[in-house]
Amino acid sequence: MYLQVSEARKIMGRLKKGDDLLQALTKICQELGITLGEVKVIGAVSQVRIGYYHQNSRNYEWLDLARPMEILALEGNISLKDGKPFVHAHVTLADGEGRAYGGHVAEGTMVFAAEFVIQELKADRSLDRQMDEETGLFLWPKK
Ligand code: ZN
């Protein structure tokens, strides 16, 4: 399954200190009515909650790091889940020794400072996440 997309609006901005990173990005998409797109963020977080999906047991293991980290790169996409904008994002973070951590961004990752770019995309159909029985994940349709 794939879509042919074209670029629409591009939005740049910063998130506030103390924002929940994922919730803040989702709120911007809701406010602007962005239902398809991509997102990038750099900056720093004061607290981290990232996940690793265990493919056999089909559950997320959550890693909580209660310390400041740099956001080296956050890459994500925006589509629909339950008819609402849904941000799926992965992040690479660095600690004070330059060690990298990474994973699936969860609520509970708190912004210290963050600069984002959202590229809205348009297509002739929407992408709606649905439970995929093969993986146990909410994915885009197979076709
Ligand atoms: Zn993920």
mmCIF file of N, CA and C and ligand atoms in Angstrom:
data_model
loop_
_atom_site.group_PDB
_atom_site.id
_atom_site.type_symbol
_atom_site.label_atom_id
_atom_site.label_comp_id
_atom_site.label_asym_id
_atom_site.label_seq_id
_atom_site.Cartn_x
_atom_site.Cartn_y
_atom_site.Cartn_z
ATOM 1 N N MET A 1 0.843 -1.186 0.000
ATOM 2 C CA MET A 1 0.000 0.000 0.000
ATOM 3 C C MET A 1 0.880 1.238 0.000
ATOM 4 N N TYR A 2 0.566 2.150 -0.870
ATOM 5 C CA TYR A 2 1.229 3.446 -0.805
ATOM 6 C C TYR A 2 0.316 4.516 -1.375
ATOM 7 N N LEU A 3 0.640 5.723 -0.997
ATOM 8 C CA LEU A 3 -0.121 6.880 -1.457
ATOM 9 C C LEU A 3 0.806 7.800 -2.202
ATOM 10 N N GLN A 4 0.279 8.468 -3.181
ATOM 11 C CA GLN A 4 1.025 9.560 -3.784
ATOM 12 C C GLN A 4 0.580 10.830 -3.076
ATOM 13 N N VAL A 5 1.551 11.566 -2.532
ATOM 14 C CA VAL A 5 1.207 12.742 -1.744
ATOM 15 C C VAL A 5 1.855 13.988 -2.334
ATOM 16 N N SER A 6 1.296 15.120 -1.981
ATOM 17 C CA SER A 6 1.941 16.379 -2.363
ATOM 18 C C SER A 6 2.051 17.254 -1.125
ATOM 19 N N GLU A 7 3.029 18.137 -1.149
ATOM 20 C CA GLU A 7 3.285 18.978 0.009
ATOM 21 C C GLU A 7 2.261 20.100 0.085
ATOM 22 N N ALA A 8 1.796 20.336 1.285
ATOM 23 C CA ALA A 8 0.867 21.448 1.512
ATOM 24 C C ALA A 8 1.558 22.448 2.439
ATOM 25 N N ARG A 9 0.909 22.822 3.526
ATOM 26 C CA ARG A 9 1.500 23.821 4.422
ATOM 27 C C ARG A 9 2.745 23.275 5.124
ATOM 28 N N LYS A 10 3.664 24.165 5.446
ATOM 29 C CA LYS A 10 4.816 23.811 6.279
ATOM 30 C C LYS A 10 4.804 24.749 7.471
ATOM 31 N N ILE A 11 4.886 24.183 8.660
ATOM 32 C CA ILE A 11 4.758 24.964 9.894
ATOM 33 C C ILE A 11 6.027 24.785 10.724
ATOM 34 N N MET A 12 6.567 25.898 11.190
ATOM 35 C CA MET A 12 7.740 25.863 12.070
ATOM 36 C C MET A 12 7.383 26.553 13.362
ATOM 37 N N GLY A 13 7.935 26.048 14.462
ATOM 38 C CA GLY A 13 7.684 26.721 15.731
ATOM 39 C C GLY A 13 8.438 26.071 16.856
ATOM 40 N N ARG A 14 8.146 26.554 18.042
ATOM 41 C CA ARG A 14 8.776 25.967 19.222
ATOM 42 C C ARG A 14 7.703 25.528 20.195
ATOM 43 N N LEU A 15 8.060 24.538 20.973
ATOM 44 C CA LEU A 15 7.173 24.080 22.044
ATOM 45 C C LEU A 15 7.637 24.742 23.337
ATOM 46 N N LYS A 16 6.738 24.769 24.299
ATOM 47 C CA LYS A 16 7.040 25.433 25.568
ATOM 48 C C LYS A 16 7.717 24.475 26.542
ATOM 49 N N LYS A 17 8.567 25.031 27.391
ATOM 50 C CA LYS A 17 9.164 24.270 28.486
ATOM 51 C C LYS A 17 8.033 23.705 29.344
ATOM 52 N N GLY A 18 8.117 22.425 29.624
ATOM 53 C CA GLY A 18 7.081 21.791 30.438
ATOM 54 C C GLY A 18 5.980 21.124 29.644
ATOM 55 N N ASP A 19 5.942 21.380 28.311
ATOM 56 C CA ASP A 19 4.978 20.681 27.458
ATOM 57 C C ASP A 19 5.288 19.190 27.429
ATOM 58 N N ASP A 20 4.244 18.397 27.302
ATOM 59 C CA ASP A 20 4.432 16.994 26.967
ATOM 60 C C ASP A 20 4.678 16.958 25.453
ATOM 61 N N LEU A 21 5.824 16.453 25.052
ATOM 62 C CA LEU A 21 6.265 16.530 23.650
ATOM 63 C C LEU A 21 5.218 15.980 22.681
ATOM 64 N N LEU A 22 4.740 14.778 22.933
ATOM 65 C CA LEU A 22 3.806 14.130 22.011
ATOM 66 C C LEU A 22 2.442 14.817 22.018
ATOM 67 N N GLN A 23 1.969 15.167 23.206
ATOM 68 C CA GLN A 23 0.668 15.853 23.304
ATOM 69 C C GLN A 23 0.715 17.213 22.620
ATOM 70 N N ALA A 24 1.824 17.934 22.774
ATOM 71 C CA ALA A 24 1.927 19.271 22.179
ATOM 72 C C ALA A 24 1.924 19.191 20.651
ATOM 73 N N LEU A 25 2.626 18.222 20.103
ATOM 74 C CA LEU A 25 2.642 18.057 18.636
ATOM 75 C C LEU A 25 1.249 17.671 18.132
ATOM 76 N N THR A 26 0.586 16.789 18.860
ATOM 77 C CA THR A 26 -0.752 16.353 18.472
ATOM 78 C C THR A 26 -1.733 17.526 18.517
ATOM 79 N N LYS A 27 -1.600 18.370 19.535
ATOM 80 C CA LYS A 27 -2.494 19.527 19.690
ATOM 81 C C LYS A 27 -2.332 20.504 18.515
ATOM 82 N N ILE A 28 -1.106 20.723 18.085
ATOM 83 C CA ILE A 28 -0.870 21.615 16.948
ATOM 84 C C ILE A 28 -1.557 21.051 15.697
ATOM 85 N N CYS A 29 -1.434 19.744 15.486
ATOM 86 C CA CYS A 29 -2.094 19.117 14.333
ATOM 87 C C CYS A 29 -3.607 19.271 14.427
ATOM 88 N N GLN A 30 -4.147 19.080 15.623
ATOM 89 C CA GLN A 30 -5.596 19.237 15.808
ATOM 90 C C GLN A 30 -6.015 20.680 15.545
ATOM 91 N N GLU A 31 -5.269 21.626 16.080
ATOM 92 C CA GLU A 31 -5.615 23.049 15.904
ATOM 93 C C GLU A 31 -5.594 23.459 14.438
ATOM 94 N N LEU A 32 -4.625 22.933 13.691
ATOM 95 C CA LEU A 32 -4.463 23.344 12.290
ATOM 96 C C LEU A 32 -5.177 22.406 11.312
ATOM 97 N N GLY A 33 -5.775 21.342 11.845
ATOM 98 C CA GLY A 33 -6.488 20.397 10.986
ATOM 99 C C GLY A 33 -5.568 19.602 10.082
ATOM 100 N N ILE A 34 -4.398 19.265 10.593
ATOM 101 C CA ILE A 34 -3.433 18.476 9.810
ATOM 102 C C ILE A 34 -3.689 16.995 10.067
ATOM 103 N N THR A 35 -4.060 16.272 9.031
ATOM 104 C CA THR A 35 -4.410 14.858 9.182
ATOM 105 C C THR A 35 -3.429 13.933 8.468
ATOM 106 N N LEU A 36 -2.489 14.527 7.738
ATOM 107 C CA LEU A 36 -1.479 13.750 7.017
ATOM 108 C C LEU A 36 -0.220 14.605 6.945
ATOM 109 N N GLY A 37 0.915 14.010 7.277
ATOM 110 C CA GLY A 37 2.128 14.816 7.212
ATOM 111 C C GLY A 37 3.313 14.154 7.878
ATOM 112 N N GLU A 38 4.384 14.944 7.974
ATOM 113 C CA GLU A 38 5.572 14.467 8.675
ATOM 114 C C GLU A 38 6.034 15.536 9.647
ATOM 115 N N VAL A 39 6.783 15.093 10.657
ATOM 116 C CA VAL A 39 7.222 16.021 11.698
ATOM 117 C C VAL A 39 8.670 15.723 12.068
ATOM 118 N N LYS A 40 9.401 16.813 12.347
ATOM 119 C CA LYS A 40 10.788 16.716 12.806
ATOM 120 C C LYS A 40 10.945 17.647 13.990
ATOM 121 N N VAL A 41 11.735 17.232 14.964
ATOM 122 C CA VAL A 41 11.996 18.076 16.131
ATOM 123 C C VAL A 41 13.457 17.931 16.535
ATOM 124 N N ILE A 42 14.077 19.061 16.921
ATOM 125 C CA ILE A 42 15.349 19.026 17.645
ATOM 126 C C ILE A 42 15.192 19.886 18.890
ATOM 127 N N GLY A 43 16.032 19.634 19.878
ATOM 128 C CA GLY A 43 15.929 20.404 21.112
ATOM 129 C C GLY A 43 16.411 19.602 22.295
ATOM 130 N N ALA A 44 15.716 19.733 23.395
ATOM 131 C CA ALA A 44 16.117 19.037 24.616
ATOM 132 C C ALA A 44 14.892 18.701 25.450
ATOM 133 N N VAL A 45 15.004 17.626 26.189
ATOM 134 C CA VAL A 45 13.913 17.197 27.064
ATOM 135 C C VAL A 45 14.429 17.074 28.497
ATOM 136 N N SER A 46 13.503 17.222 29.440
ATOM 137 C CA SER A 46 13.884 17.139 30.856
ATOM 138 C C SER A 46 13.617 15.756 31.424
ATOM 139 N N GLN A 47 12.822 14.997 30.701
ATOM 140 C CA GLN A 47 12.391 13.675 31.157
ATOM 141 C C GLN A 47 11.968 12.890 29.923
ATOM 142 N N VAL A 48 12.197 11.585 29.955
ATOM 143 C CA VAL A 48 11.993 10.772 28.758
ATOM 144 C C VAL A 48 11.136 9.544 29.053
ATOM 145 N N ARG A 49 10.228 9.245 28.140
ATOM 146 C CA ARG A 49 9.515 7.954 28.164
ATOM 147 C C ARG A 49 9.454 7.446 26.733
ATOM 148 N N ILE A 50 10.222 6.405 26.475
ATOM 149 C CA ILE A 50 10.267 5.834 25.125
ATOM 150 C C ILE A 50 9.996 4.336 25.206
ATOM 151 N N GLY A 51 9.504 3.799 24.102
ATOM 152 C CA GLY A 51 9.098 2.396 24.093
ATOM 153 C C GLY A 51 9.858 1.566 23.084
ATOM 154 N N TYR A 52 9.915 0.289 23.413
ATOM 155 C CA TYR A 52 10.463 -0.728 22.508
ATOM 156 C C TYR A 52 9.401 -1.807 22.391
ATOM 157 N N TYR A 53 9.011 -2.139 21.170
ATOM 158 C CA TYR A 53 7.937 -3.117 20.963
ATOM 159 C C TYR A 53 8.505 -4.526 20.866
ATOM 160 N N HIS A 54 8.093 -5.366 21.795
ATOM 161 C CA HIS A 54 8.510 -6.774 21.748
ATOM 162 C C HIS A 54 7.619 -7.517 20.755
ATOM 163 N N GLN A 55 8.212 -7.943 19.658
ATOM 164 C CA GLN A 55 7.436 -8.500 18.557
ATOM 165 C C GLN A 55 6.795 -9.836 18.913
ATOM 166 N N ASN A 56 7.436 -10.625 19.769
ATOM 167 C CA ASN A 56 6.869 -11.926 20.129
ATOM 168 C C ASN A 56 5.737 -11.803 21.141
ATOM 169 N N SER A 57 5.977 -11.032 22.194
ATOM 170 C CA SER A 57 4.939 -10.898 23.229
ATOM 171 C C SER A 57 3.956 -9.775 22.909
ATOM 172 N N ARG A 58 4.261 -9.000 21.852
ATOM 173 C CA ARG A 58 3.362 -7.954 21.373
ATOM 174 C C ARG A 58 2.999 -6.942 22.439
ATOM 175 N N ASN A 59 4.011 -6.494 23.142
ATOM 176 C CA ASN A 59 3.744 -5.398 24.069
ATOM 177 C C ASN A 59 4.946 -4.463 24.115
ATOM 178 N N TYR A 60 4.657 -3.224 24.481
ATOM 179 C CA TYR A 60 5.717 -2.218 24.598
ATOM 180 C C TYR A 60 6.387 -2.336 25.957
ATOM 181 N N GLU A 61 7.707 -2.276 25.933
ATOM 182 C CA GLU A 61 8.460 -2.110 27.166
ATOM 183 C C GLU A 61 8.818 -0.630 27.226
ATOM 184 N N TRP A 62 8.519 0.023 28.351
ATOM 185 C CA TRP A 62 8.747 1.468 28.457
ATOM 186 C C TRP A 62 10.017 1.748 29.219
ATOM 187 N N LEU A 63 10.796 2.657 28.678
ATOM 188 C CA LEU A 63 12.034 3.085 29.318
ATOM 189 C C LEU A 63 11.817 4.517 29.812
ATOM 190 N N ASP A 64 11.914 4.703 31.123
ATOM 191 C CA ASP A 64 11.752 6.027 31.718
ATOM 192 C C ASP A 64 13.112 6.526 32.178
ATOM 193 N N LEU A 65 13.506 7.669 31.663
ATOM 194 C CA LEU A 65 14.777 8.275 32.049
ATOM 195 C C LEU A 65 14.463 9.646 32.636
ATOM 196 N N ALA A 66 14.636 9.765 33.943
ATOM 197 C CA ALA A 66 14.274 11.015 34.621
ATOM 198 C C ALA A 66 15.465 11.952 34.649
ATOM 199 N N ARG A 67 15.951 12.300 33.445
ATOM 200 C CA ARG A 67 17.083 13.236 33.380
ATOM 201 C C ARG A 67 17.116 13.954 32.043
ATOM 202 N N PRO A 68 17.803 15.095 32.018
ATOM 203 C CA PRO A 68 17.846 15.889 30.794
ATOM 204 C C PRO A 68 18.621 15.195 29.678
ATOM 205 N N MET A 69 18.082 15.309 28.478
ATOM 206 C CA MET A 69 18.730 14.715 27.306
ATOM 207 C C MET A 69 18.546 15.670 26.119
ATOM 208 N N GLU A 70 19.484 15.574 25.187
ATOM 209 C CA GLU A 70 19.350 16.307 23.929
ATOM 210 C C GLU A 70 18.479 15.497 22.967
ATOM 211 N N ILE A 71 17.620 16.163 22.236
ATOM 212 C CA ILE A 71 16.921 15.504 21.123
ATOM 213 C C ILE A 71 17.822 15.651 19.901
ATOM 214 N N LEU A 72 18.487 14.576 19.518
ATOM 215 C CA LEU A 72 19.334 14.641 18.319
ATOM 216 C C LEU A 72 18.462 14.652 17.081
ATOM 217 N N ALA A 73 17.413 13.829 17.117
ATOM 218 C CA ALA A 73 16.497 13.775 15.982
ATOM 219 C C ALA A 73 15.203 13.117 16.412
ATOM 220 N N LEU A 74 14.125 13.769 16.094
ATOM 221 C CA LEU A 74 12.808 13.139 16.211
ATOM 222 C C LEU A 74 12.219 13.156 14.816
ATOM 223 N N GLU A 75 11.797 11.987 14.373
ATOM 224 C CA GLU A 75 11.171 11.832 13.056
ATOM 225 C C GLU A 75 9.812 11.204 13.280
ATOM 226 N N GLY A 76 8.815 11.766 12.667
ATOM 227 C CA GLY A 76 7.504 11.167 12.860
ATOM 228 C C GLY A 76 6.591 11.410 11.683
ATOM 229 N N ASN A 77 5.453 10.743 11.743
ATOM 230 C CA ASN A 77 4.435 10.990 10.728
ATOM 231 C C ASN A 77 3.101 11.263 11.401
ATOM 232 N N ILE A 78 2.221 11.838 10.605
ATOM 233 C CA ILE A 78 0.901 12.231 11.093
ATOM 234 C C ILE A 78 -0.129 11.567 10.196
ATOM 235 N N SER A 79 -1.046 10.861 10.818
ATOM 236 C CA SER A 79 -2.152 10.273 10.069
ATOM 237 C C SER A 79 -3.354 10.255 11.004
ATOM 238 N N LEU A 80 -4.350 9.458 10.685
ATOM 239 C CA LEU A 80 -5.558 9.449 11.504
ATOM 240 C C LEU A 80 -5.642 8.169 12.326
ATOM 241 N N LYS A 81 -6.121 8.316 13.552
ATOM 242 C CA LYS A 81 -6.496 7.156 14.359
ATOM 243 C C LYS A 81 -7.796 7.533 15.045
ATOM 244 N N ASP A 82 -8.801 6.703 14.902
ATOM 245 C CA ASP A 82 -10.139 7.004 15.434
ATOM 246 C C ASP A 82 -10.637 8.365 14.928
ATOM 247 N N GLY A 83 -10.293 8.690 13.679
ATOM 248 C CA GLY A 83 -10.776 9.917 13.053
ATOM 249 C C GLY A 83 -10.076 11.190 13.496
ATOM 250 N N LYS A 84 -9.031 11.052 14.330
ATOM 251 C CA LYS A 84 -8.327 12.245 14.833
ATOM 252 C C LYS A 84 -6.855 12.195 14.450
ATOM 253 N N PRO A 85 -6.224 13.380 14.322
ATOM 254 C CA PRO A 85 -4.793 13.389 14.001
ATOM 255 C C PRO A 85 -3.995 12.606 15.051
ATOM 256 N N PHE A 86 -3.098 11.779 14.552
ATOM 257 C CA PHE A 86 -2.297 10.918 15.430
ATOM 258 C C PHE A 86 -0.839 11.041 15.001
ATOM 259 N N VAL A 87 0.024 11.371 15.964
ATOM 260 C CA VAL A 87 1.454 11.528 15.683
ATOM 261 C C VAL A 87 2.180 10.259 16.114
ATOM 262 N N HIS A 88 2.874 9.655 15.174
ATOM 263 C CA HIS A 88 3.733 8.496 15.469
ATOM 264 C C HIS A 88 5.165 8.973 15.301
ATOM 265 N N ALA A 89 5.937 8.939 16.406
ATOM 266 C CA ALA A 89 7.270 9.525 16.355
ATOM 267 C C ALA A 89 8.301 8.634 17.029
ATOM 268 N N HIS A 90 9.480 8.615 16.435
ATOM 269 C CA HIS A 90 10.640 7.939 17.019
ATOM 270 C C HIS A 90 11.712 8.990 17.273
ATOM 271 N N VAL A 91 12.536 8.725 18.294
ATOM 272 C CA VAL A 91 13.492 9.742 18.696
ATOM 273 C C VAL A 91 14.852 9.129 19.002
ATOM 274 N N THR A 92 15.897 9.883 18.696
ATOM 275 C CA THR A 92 17.244 9.571 19.164
ATOM 276 C C THR A 92 17.661 10.700 20.094
ATOM 277 N N LEU A 93 18.088 10.311 21.307
ATOM 278 C CA LEU A 93 18.445 11.270 22.357
ATOM 279 C C LEU A 93 19.894 11.044 22.760
ATOM 280 N N ALA A 94 20.517 12.072 23.343
ATOM 281 C CA ALA A 94 21.879 11.898 23.849
ATOM 282 C C ALA A 94 21.990 12.395 25.277
ATOM 283 N N ASP A 95 22.777 11.673 26.068
ATOM 284 C CA ASP A 95 23.032 12.128 27.431
ATOM 285 C C ASP A 95 24.324 12.952 27.466
ATOM 286 N N GLY A 96 24.772 13.321 28.649
ATOM 287 C CA GLY A 96 25.936 14.192 28.805
ATOM 288 C C GLY A 96 27.247 13.590 28.359
ATOM 289 N N GLU A 97 27.273 12.285 28.204
ATOM 290 C CA GLU A 97 28.490 11.623 27.704
ATOM 291 C C GLU A 97 28.392 11.321 26.214
ATOM 292 N N GLY A 98 27.337 11.817 25.588
ATOM 293 C CA GLY A 98 27.186 11.576 24.154
ATOM 294 C C GLY A 98 26.640 10.205 23.826
ATOM 295 N N ARG A 99 26.177 9.497 24.833
ATOM 296 C CA ARG A 99 25.572 8.185 24.574
ATOM 297 C C ARG A 99 24.165 8.377 24.032
ATOM 298 N N ALA A 100 23.810 7.554 23.079
ATOM 299 C CA ALA A 100 22.501 7.686 22.441
ATOM 300 C C ALA A 100 21.501 6.681 23.005
ATOM 301 N N TYR A 101 20.280 7.144 23.115
ATOM 302 C CA TYR A 101 19.146 6.307 23.487
ATOM 303 C C TYR A 101 18.086 6.570 22.432
ATOM 304 N N GLY A 102 17.234 5.617 22.241
ATOM 305 C CA GLY A 102 16.196 5.883 21.261
ATOM 306 C C GLY A 102 15.021 4.967 21.409
ATOM 307 N N GLY A 103 13.932 5.369 20.781
ATOM 308 C CA GLY A 103 12.742 4.534 20.805
ATOM 309 C C GLY A 103 11.519 5.273 20.305
ATOM 310 N N HIS A 104 10.410 4.605 20.531
ATOM 311 C CA HIS A 104 9.089 5.093 20.152
ATOM 312 C C HIS A 104 8.654 6.104 21.225
ATOM 313 N N VAL A 105 8.376 7.318 20.807
ATOM 314 C CA VAL A 105 8.066 8.384 21.768
ATOM 315 C C VAL A 105 6.687 8.162 22.396
ATOM 316 N N ALA A 106 6.669 8.222 23.724
ATOM 317 C CA ALA A 106 5.407 8.070 24.454
ATOM 318 C C ALA A 106 5.092 9.353 25.213
ATOM 319 N N GLU A 107 3.833 9.480 25.609
ATOM 320 C CA GLU A 107 3.458 10.577 26.493
ATOM 321 C C GLU A 107 4.269 10.432 27.772
ATOM 322 N N GLY A 108 4.695 11.569 28.326
ATOM 323 C CA GLY A 108 5.564 11.524 29.499
ATOM 324 C C GLY A 108 6.975 11.988 29.168
ATOM 325 N N THR A 109 7.221 12.278 27.891
ATOM 326 C CA THR A 109 8.494 12.896 27.480
ATOM 327 C C THR A 109 8.274 14.408 27.529
ATOM 328 N N MET A 110 9.019 15.077 28.400
ATOM 329 C CA MET A 110 8.731 16.478 28.701
ATOM 330 C C MET A 110 9.750 17.418 28.058
ATOM 331 N N VAL A 111 9.218 18.475 27.464
ATOM 332 C CA VAL A 111 10.043 19.433 26.719
ATOM 333 C C VAL A 111 10.831 20.346 27.659
ATOM 334 N N PHE A 112 12.112 20.520 27.371
ATOM 335 C CA PHE A 112 12.899 21.614 27.966
ATOM 336 C C PHE A 112 12.912 22.758 26.956
ATOM 337 N N ALA A 113 13.280 22.435 25.728
ATOM 338 C CA ALA A 113 13.208 23.381 24.610
ATOM 339 C C ALA A 113 13.078 22.533 23.354
ATOM 340 N N ALA A 114 12.203 22.923 22.448
ATOM 341 C CA ALA A 114 12.031 22.095 21.255
ATOM 342 C C ALA A 114 11.595 22.940 20.066
ATOM 343 N N GLU A 115 12.267 22.727 18.955
ATOM 344 C CA GLU A 115 11.943 23.398 17.698
ATOM 345 C C GLU A 115 11.445 22.358 16.710
ATOM 346 N N PHE A 116 10.284 22.626 16.142
ATOM 347 C CA PHE A 116 9.680 21.617 15.258
ATOM 348 C C PHE A 116 9.427 22.179 13.864
ATOM 349 N N VAL A 117 9.359 21.257 12.924
ATOM 350 C CA VAL A 117 8.875 21.546 11.577
ATOM 351 C C VAL A 117 7.843 20.484 11.251
ATOM 352 N N ILE A 118 6.674 20.915 10.846
ATOM 353 C CA ILE A 118 5.634 19.984 10.404
ATOM 354 C C ILE A 118 5.382 20.241 8.924
ATOM 355 N N GLN A 119 5.494 19.200 8.137
ATOM 356 C CA GLN A 119 5.164 19.293 6.709
ATOM 357 C C GLN A 119 3.817 18.620 6.504
ATOM 358 N N GLU A 120 2.819 19.414 6.198
ATOM 359 C CA GLU A 120 1.508 18.841 5.894
ATOM 360 C C GLU A 120 1.540 18.225 4.500
ATOM 361 N N LEU A 121 0.878 17.088 4.357
ATOM 362 C CA LEU A 121 0.805 16.420 3.049
ATOM 363 C C LEU A 121 -0.658 16.258 2.652
ATOM 364 N N LYS A 122 -0.895 16.231 1.364
ATOM 365 C CA LYS A 122 -2.247 16.002 0.848
ATOM 366 C C LYS A 122 -2.234 14.785 -0.056
ATOM 367 N N ALA A 123 -3.309 14.030 -0.006
ATOM 368 C CA ALA A 123 -3.448 12.850 -0.861
ATOM 369 C C ALA A 123 -4.917 12.691 -1.224
ATOM 370 N N ASP A 124 -5.191 11.790 -2.140
ATOM 371 C CA ASP A 124 -6.593 11.635 -2.559
ATOM 372 C C ASP A 124 -7.371 10.694 -1.637
ATOM 373 N N ARG A 125 -6.687 10.204 -0.582
ATOM 374 C CA ARG A 125 -7.399 9.444 0.444
ATOM 375 C C ARG A 125 -6.693 9.687 1.781
ATOM 376 N N SER A 126 -7.355 9.345 2.856
ATOM 377 C CA SER A 126 -6.734 9.517 4.172
ATOM 378 C C SER A 126 -6.061 8.213 4.594
ATOM 379 N N LEU A 127 -5.177 8.325 5.543
ATOM 380 C CA LEU A 127 -4.541 7.144 6.131
ATOM 381 C C LEU A 127 -5.096 6.984 7.538
ATOM 382 N N ASP A 128 -5.825 5.918 7.746
ATOM 383 C CA ASP A 128 -6.460 5.656 9.041
ATOM 384 C C ASP A 128 -5.834 4.421 9.669
ATOM 385 N N ARG A 129 -5.316 4.587 10.851
ATOM 386 C CA ARG A 129 -4.705 3.444 11.536
ATOM 387 C C ARG A 129 -5.775 2.478 12.020
ATOM 388 N N GLN A 130 -5.465 1.179 11.809
ATOM 389 C CA GLN A 130 -6.370 0.132 12.277
ATOM 390 C C GLN A 130 -5.532 -0.974 12.894
ATOM 391 N N MET A 131 -6.144 -1.714 13.808
ATOM 392 C CA MET A 131 -5.432 -2.826 14.423
ATOM 393 C C MET A 131 -5.031 -3.830 13.342
ATOM 394 N N ASP A 132 -3.751 -4.140 13.316
ATOM 395 C CA ASP A 132 -3.204 -5.108 12.364
ATOM 396 C C ASP A 132 -2.949 -6.410 13.128
ATOM 397 N N GLU A 133 -3.705 -7.441 12.775
ATOM 398 C CA GLU A 133 -3.646 -8.694 13.547
ATOM 399 C C GLU A 133 -2.270 -9.351 13.463
ATOM 400 N N GLU A 134 -1.593 -9.173 12.341
ATOM 401 C CA GLU A 134 -0.283 -9.820 12.152
ATOM 402 C C GLU A 134 0.769 -9.315 13.125
ATOM 403 N N THR A 135 0.681 -8.035 13.492
ATOM 404 C CA THR A 135 1.715 -7.420 14.326
ATOM 405 C C THR A 135 1.212 -6.990 15.701
ATOM 406 N N GLY A 136 -0.093 -6.858 15.841
ATOM 407 C CA GLY A 136 -0.644 -6.345 17.089
ATOM 408 C C GLY A 136 -0.521 -4.829 17.198
ATOM 409 N N LEU A 137 -0.184 -4.179 16.096
ATOM 410 C CA LEU A 137 0.013 -2.721 16.100
ATOM 411 C C LEU A 137 -1.102 -2.018 15.314
ATOM 412 N N PHE A 138 -1.326 -0.765 15.628
ATOM 413 C CA PHE A 138 -2.256 0.051 14.839
ATOM 414 C C PHE A 138 -1.494 0.605 13.645
ATOM 415 N N LEU A 139 -1.744 0.020 12.496
ATOM 416 C CA LEU A 139 -0.993 0.384 11.284
ATOM 417 C C LEU A 139 -1.933 0.919 10.220
ATOM 418 N N TRP A 140 -1.321 1.443 9.163
ATOM 419 C CA TRP A 140 -2.105 1.877 8.001
ATOM 420 C C TRP A 140 -2.648 0.635 7.295
ATOM 421 N N PRO A 141 -3.748 0.780 6.575
ATOM 422 C CA PRO A 141 -4.329 -0.391 5.912
ATOM 423 C C PRO A 141 -3.351 -1.055 4.932
ATOM 424 N N LYS A 142 -3.571 -2.359 4.700
ATOM 425 C CA LYS A 142 -2.687 -3.090 3.778
ATOM 426 C C LYS A 142 -2.883 -2.635 2.344
ATOM 427 N N LYS A 143 -4.109 -2.250 2.014
ATOM 428 C CA LYS A 143 -4.348 -1.752 0.654
ATOM 429 C C LYS A 143 -5.397 -0.663 0.659
HETATM 430 ZN ZN ZN B 1 6.743 3.463 16.761
#
